[in-house]
C-alpha cells in the first residue's frame, strides 16, 4: 500500500552560499534557502498499518480539496565535492495549513468530518536527504550536469480538526519507515563565480511506500568564499 506520495515544484528565491576555492579539487558548499513550494497533492492521509486503511477515504484529502496551492519553505544544506564527485546533505521543512469547508464528507482513521463543516488542516513535513552524484561538463564549461541518487527520510505530522472531530498523527521517519530512494539529476549554470542557476529533477520508483517527486529551480548568490580550505 502507498504510505505517502508527495509532488513538489519548488522555486528558491534565496540561497546564500559559503564555499571553498572553486578551482580546488576539494570543495565544501554550505547554504541556507527559502522559497515557494507549488504543491500538487499527496495520495492520502498516511496510515502506519494496512488494516487502518479501510477506515480512511482513499487518496483524500488532496491539497486542491483543501484549497492549498502553495506554501513557503525553508531549508539548509551541505555539499562536499572531491574532483567530479558530489556528496550532499539537505534539510527542508514545509508546513501547509488552511481552514476551509469540504464539498464531500471525509473519513479519516475511523472518524467522519461532514461535508460543509468548517475544517482546519495543519501539516508539517520535515524532509532529510543524503545523496551522491558525479559531475560532467555539458556543452560549455559553465554548464554542469550531475546524475544523482539519494536516500530520503520524511517526518510527517498532521492535525485535522472540525466542530465535532479532531485527528492528530505524527509519523516518525524512523519508527514508521517513511524512507525512500530517488534517482535524477541536477543542471548548474555558473555566472561569473558569484551567481548560479540550478535545476533539479528527482523521483522515486512508484512501488515504494514513500514516493517523492521533485522539480526545483533555484537562483543562488555566493555570499562568501574562502580559499585554501
Short mmCIF file of C-alpha atoms in Angstrom, two decimals:
data_model
loop_
_atom_site.label_atom_id
_atom_site.label_comp_id
_atom_site.label_asym_id
_atom_site.label_seq_id
_atom_site.Cartn_x
_atom_site.Cartn_y
_atom_site.Cartn_z
CA UNK A 1 0.00 0.00 0.00
CA UNK A 2 1.07 3.58 -0.58
CA UNK A 3 2.03 5.27 2.68
CA UNK A 4 2.61 8.75 1.31
CA UNK A 5 3.06 10.34 -2.10
CA UNK A 6 4.18 13.94 -2.43
CA UNK A 7 4.86 16.05 -5.52
CA UNK A 8 6.64 19.37 -5.18
CA UNK A 9 7.55 22.01 -7.74
CA UNK A 10 9.87 24.43 -5.94
CA UNK A 11 11.24 27.90 -6.65
CA UNK A 12 14.08 29.01 -4.37
CA UNK A 13 14.18 32.77 -4.13
CA UNK A 14 17.05 32.85 -1.63
CA UNK A 15 20.15 30.71 -1.43
CA UNK A 16 23.21 32.04 0.41
CA UNK A 17 26.37 30.01 -0.08
CA UNK A 18 29.73 29.73 1.62
CA UNK A 19 32.23 27.78 -0.49
CA UNK A 20 35.89 26.91 -0.68
CA UNK A 21 38.07 27.74 -3.66
CA UNK A 22 36.02 26.79 -6.72
CA UNK A 23 39.21 25.80 -8.58
CA UNK A 24 40.39 23.34 -5.93
CA UNK A 25 39.98 19.57 -6.12
CA UNK A 26 38.12 19.61 -2.79
CA UNK A 27 35.18 21.96 -2.21
CA UNK A 28 32.65 22.46 0.59
CA UNK A 29 29.41 24.36 -0.08
CA UNK A 30 27.06 25.28 2.76
CA UNK A 31 23.81 27.12 2.19
CA UNK A 32 20.50 28.30 3.60
CA UNK A 33 17.47 28.76 1.40
CA UNK A 34 13.88 29.86 1.29
CA UNK A 35 11.27 29.58 -1.39
CA UNK A 36 7.80 28.62 -2.54
CA UNK A 37 6.50 25.07 -2.89
CA UNK A 38 3.87 24.63 -5.58
CA UNK A 39 2.12 21.64 -4.02
CA UNK A 40 0.31 19.27 -6.35
CA UNK A 41 -1.01 16.92 -3.68
CA UNK A 42 -0.46 13.76 -1.72
CA UNK A 43 -2.20 10.46 -2.24
CA UNK A 44 -3.85 10.07 1.15
CA UNK A 45 -3.52 10.70 4.85
CA UNK A 46 -0.83 8.13 5.61
CA UNK A 47 -1.66 5.26 7.92
CA UNK A 48 1.06 3.14 9.55
CA UNK A 49 -0.74 -0.21 9.25
CA UNK A 50 -2.66 -1.73 6.31
CA UNK A 51 -5.64 -2.69 8.49
CA UNK A 52 -6.30 1.01 9.20
CA UNK A 53 -6.60 1.88 5.52
CA UNK A 54 -10.33 0.93 5.18
CA UNK A 55 -11.09 3.48 7.93
CA UNK A 56 -9.93 6.39 5.75
CA UNK A 57 -11.20 7.85 2.49
CA UNK A 58 -8.78 6.67 -0.25
CA UNK A 59 -6.45 9.30 -1.70
CA UNK A 60 -8.09 12.09 0.31
CA UNK A 61 -7.82 14.84 1.16
CA UNK A 62 -5.79 16.37 -1.66
CA UNK A 63 -4.24 19.81 -1.38
CA UNK A 64 -6.60 21.03 -4.10
CA UNK A 65 -9.53 19.91 -1.95
CA UNK A 66 -8.05 21.80 0.99
CA UNK A 67 -7.56 24.97 -1.10
CA UNK A 68 -3.78 24.85 -0.58
CA UNK A 69 -1.85 25.58 -3.77
CA UNK A 70 1.47 26.94 -2.48
CA UNK A 71 3.41 27.21 0.76
CA UNK A 72 6.63 28.89 1.85
CA UNK A 73 9.50 26.66 2.91
CA UNK A 74 12.94 26.97 4.49
CA UNK A 75 15.94 24.71 4.25
CA UNK A 76 19.67 24.28 4.65
CA UNK A 77 22.30 22.03 3.17
CA UNK A 78 25.90 20.98 2.85
CA UNK A 79 27.60 19.84 -0.38
CA UNK A 80 31.06 18.26 -0.45
CA UNK A 81 32.87 17.85 -3.75
CA UNK A 82 36.07 15.94 -4.49
CA UNK A 83 37.15 16.05 -8.11
CA UNK A 84 33.91 15.43 -10.01
CA UNK A 85 32.13 13.52 -7.23
CA UNK A 86 29.49 15.23 -5.06
CA UNK A 87 28.16 14.18 -1.68
CA UNK A 88 25.32 16.21 -0.20
CA UNK A 89 23.01 16.64 2.77
CA UNK A 90 19.78 18.65 2.61
CA UNK A 91 17.05 19.51 5.12
CA UNK A 92 13.75 21.16 4.20
CA UNK A 93 10.61 21.98 6.17
CA UNK A 94 7.22 22.90 4.76
CA UNK A 95 4.02 23.40 6.78
CA UNK A 96 0.91 23.62 4.56
CA UNK A 97 -2.13 24.74 6.61
CA UNK A 98 -5.57 26.16 5.89
CA UNK A 99 -9.18 26.40 7.08
CA UNK A 100 -11.91 25.58 4.58
CA UNK A 101 -15.12 23.56 4.11
CA UNK A 102 -15.25 20.21 2.34
CA UNK A 103 -17.60 19.53 -0.56
CA UNK A 104 -17.65 15.84 0.34
CA UNK A 105 -17.60 14.08 3.72
CA UNK A 106 -14.18 12.75 4.74
CA UNK A 107 -13.43 9.58 6.69
CA UNK A 108 -10.08 9.67 8.48
CA UNK A 109 -8.92 6.92 10.84
CA UNK A 110 -12.48 5.87 11.64
CA UNK A 111 -13.84 9.37 12.22
CA UNK A 112 -16.05 11.37 9.84
CA UNK A 113 -15.81 15.06 9.00
CA UNK A 114 -19.06 16.10 7.33
CA UNK A 115 -19.37 17.99 4.08
CA UNK A 116 -19.95 21.70 4.70
CA UNK A 117 -18.35 21.57 8.16
CA UNK A 118 -15.61 24.11 8.90
CA UNK A 119 -12.39 22.14 8.63
CA UNK A 120 -8.85 23.11 9.67
CA UNK A 121 -5.75 21.34 8.33
CA UNK A 122 -2.26 21.65 9.81
CA UNK A 123 0.54 19.59 8.30
CA UNK A 124 4.30 19.57 8.79
CA UNK A 125 6.88 17.87 6.58
CA UNK A 126 10.49 17.66 7.75
CA UNK A 127 12.46 16.19 4.89
CA UNK A 128 16.09 14.98 5.11
CA UNK A 129 18.11 13.54 2.26
CA UNK A 130 21.67 12.33 1.67
CA UNK A 131 23.00 11.74 -1.81
CA UNK A 132 25.86 11.20 -4.24
CA UNK A 133 26.45 12.47 -7.77
CA UNK A 134 29.10 12.70 -10.48
CA UNK A 135 29.56 15.99 -12.32
CA UNK A 136 30.09 16.28 -16.09
CA UNK A 137 30.77 19.37 -18.19
CA UNK A 138 27.96 19.67 -20.71
CA UNK A 139 28.07 21.83 -23.89
CA UNK A 140 30.10 24.63 -22.23
CA UNK A 141 32.47 24.92 -19.20
CA UNK A 142 29.89 26.99 -17.28
CA UNK A 143 27.23 24.28 -17.69
CA UNK A 144 27.46 21.19 -15.43
CA UNK A 145 25.26 18.08 -15.47
CA UNK A 146 25.23 15.82 -12.38
CA UNK A 147 23.34 12.48 -12.31
CA UNK A 148 22.37 11.79 -8.67
CA UNK A 149 21.00 9.17 -6.30
CA UNK A 150 19.80 9.97 -2.79
CA UNK A 151 18.24 8.45 0.32
CA UNK A 152 15.29 10.29 1.92
CA UNK A 153 13.55 10.33 5.30
CA UNK A 154 10.36 12.28 5.99
CA UNK A 155 8.99 13.17 9.41
CA UNK A 156 5.32 13.91 8.74
CA UNK A 157 2.62 15.03 11.14
CA UNK A 158 -0.88 16.29 10.56
CA UNK A 159 -3.83 17.61 12.52
CA UNK A 160 -7.39 17.67 11.19
CA UNK A 161 -9.98 19.45 13.28
CA UNK A 162 -13.66 20.26 12.78
CA UNK A 163 -16.53 21.25 15.07
CA UNK A 164 -17.01 17.75 16.49
CA UNK A 165 -13.92 15.83 15.34
CA UNK A 166 -10.16 16.08 15.73
CA UNK A 167 -7.49 13.72 14.37
CA UNK A 168 -3.76 14.01 15.05
CA UNK A 169 -0.95 11.73 13.94
CA UNK A 170 2.84 12.02 14.00
CA UNK A 171 4.64 9.63 11.66
CA UNK A 172 8.32 9.44 12.54
CA UNK A 173 10.63 8.84 9.60
CA UNK A 174 12.38 6.17 11.70
CA UNK A 175 9.52 4.42 13.52
CA UNK A 176 7.18 4.13 10.54
CA UNK A 177 9.69 3.72 7.71
CA UNK A 178 8.92 6.91 5.78
CA UNK A 179 12.00 6.16 3.72
CA UNK A 180 12.75 6.10 0.02
CA UNK A 181 15.49 6.19 -2.62
CA UNK A 182 15.36 8.60 -5.57
CA UNK A 183 17.14 8.93 -8.91
CA UNK A 184 17.56 12.01 -11.04
CA UNK A 185 19.93 14.81 -11.82
CA UNK A 186 20.99 18.42 -11.46
CA UNK A 187 21.91 21.03 -14.07
CA UNK A 188 24.05 24.01 -12.97
CA UNK A 189 24.80 27.21 -14.84
CA UNK A 190 27.58 29.31 -13.30
CA UNK A 191 27.70 33.06 -13.91
CA UNK A 192 30.99 34.88 -13.11
CA UNK A 193 31.62 32.88 -9.88
CA UNK A 194 29.10 34.94 -7.90
CA UNK A 195 25.74 33.66 -9.08
CA UNK A 196 24.40 30.35 -10.35
CA UNK A 197 21.14 28.86 -11.56
CA UNK A 198 20.30 25.27 -10.70
CA UNK A 199 17.61 22.89 -11.96
CA UNK A 200 16.92 19.61 -10.11
CA UNK A 201 14.65 16.78 -11.23
CA UNK A 202 14.34 13.78 -8.86
CA UNK A 203 11.87 10.93 -8.44
CA UNK A 204 11.34 7.67 -6.53
CA UNK A 205 10.11 4.37 -8.02
CA UNK A 206 6.28 4.24 -7.69
CA UNK A 207 6.26 0.84 -5.97
CA UNK A 208 7.94 2.17 -2.80
CA UNK A 209 5.79 3.04 0.27
CA UNK A 210 7.07 6.64 0.13
CA UNK A 211 7.39 8.45 -3.21
CA UNK A 212 8.75 11.97 -3.56
CA UNK A 213 8.89 13.71 -6.92
CA UNK A 214 10.75 17.00 -7.03
CA UNK A 215 11.23 19.71 -9.65
CA UNK A 216 13.35 22.56 -8.29
CA UNK A 217 14.60 25.76 -9.89
CA UNK A 218 16.88 27.92 -7.74
CA UNK A 219 18.99 31.03 -8.10
CA UNK A 220 21.97 31.12 -5.75
CA UNK A 221 24.14 34.07 -4.77
CA UNK A 222 27.60 33.16 -3.48
CA UNK A 223 27.86 35.24 -0.34
CA UNK A 224 31.24 34.09 0.96
CA UNK A 225 34.28 32.23 -0.39
CA UNK A 226 37.37 31.07 1.45
CA UNK A 227 40.44 29.85 -0.43
CA UNK A 228 42.89 27.17 0.68
CA UNK A 229 40.36 25.43 2.95
#
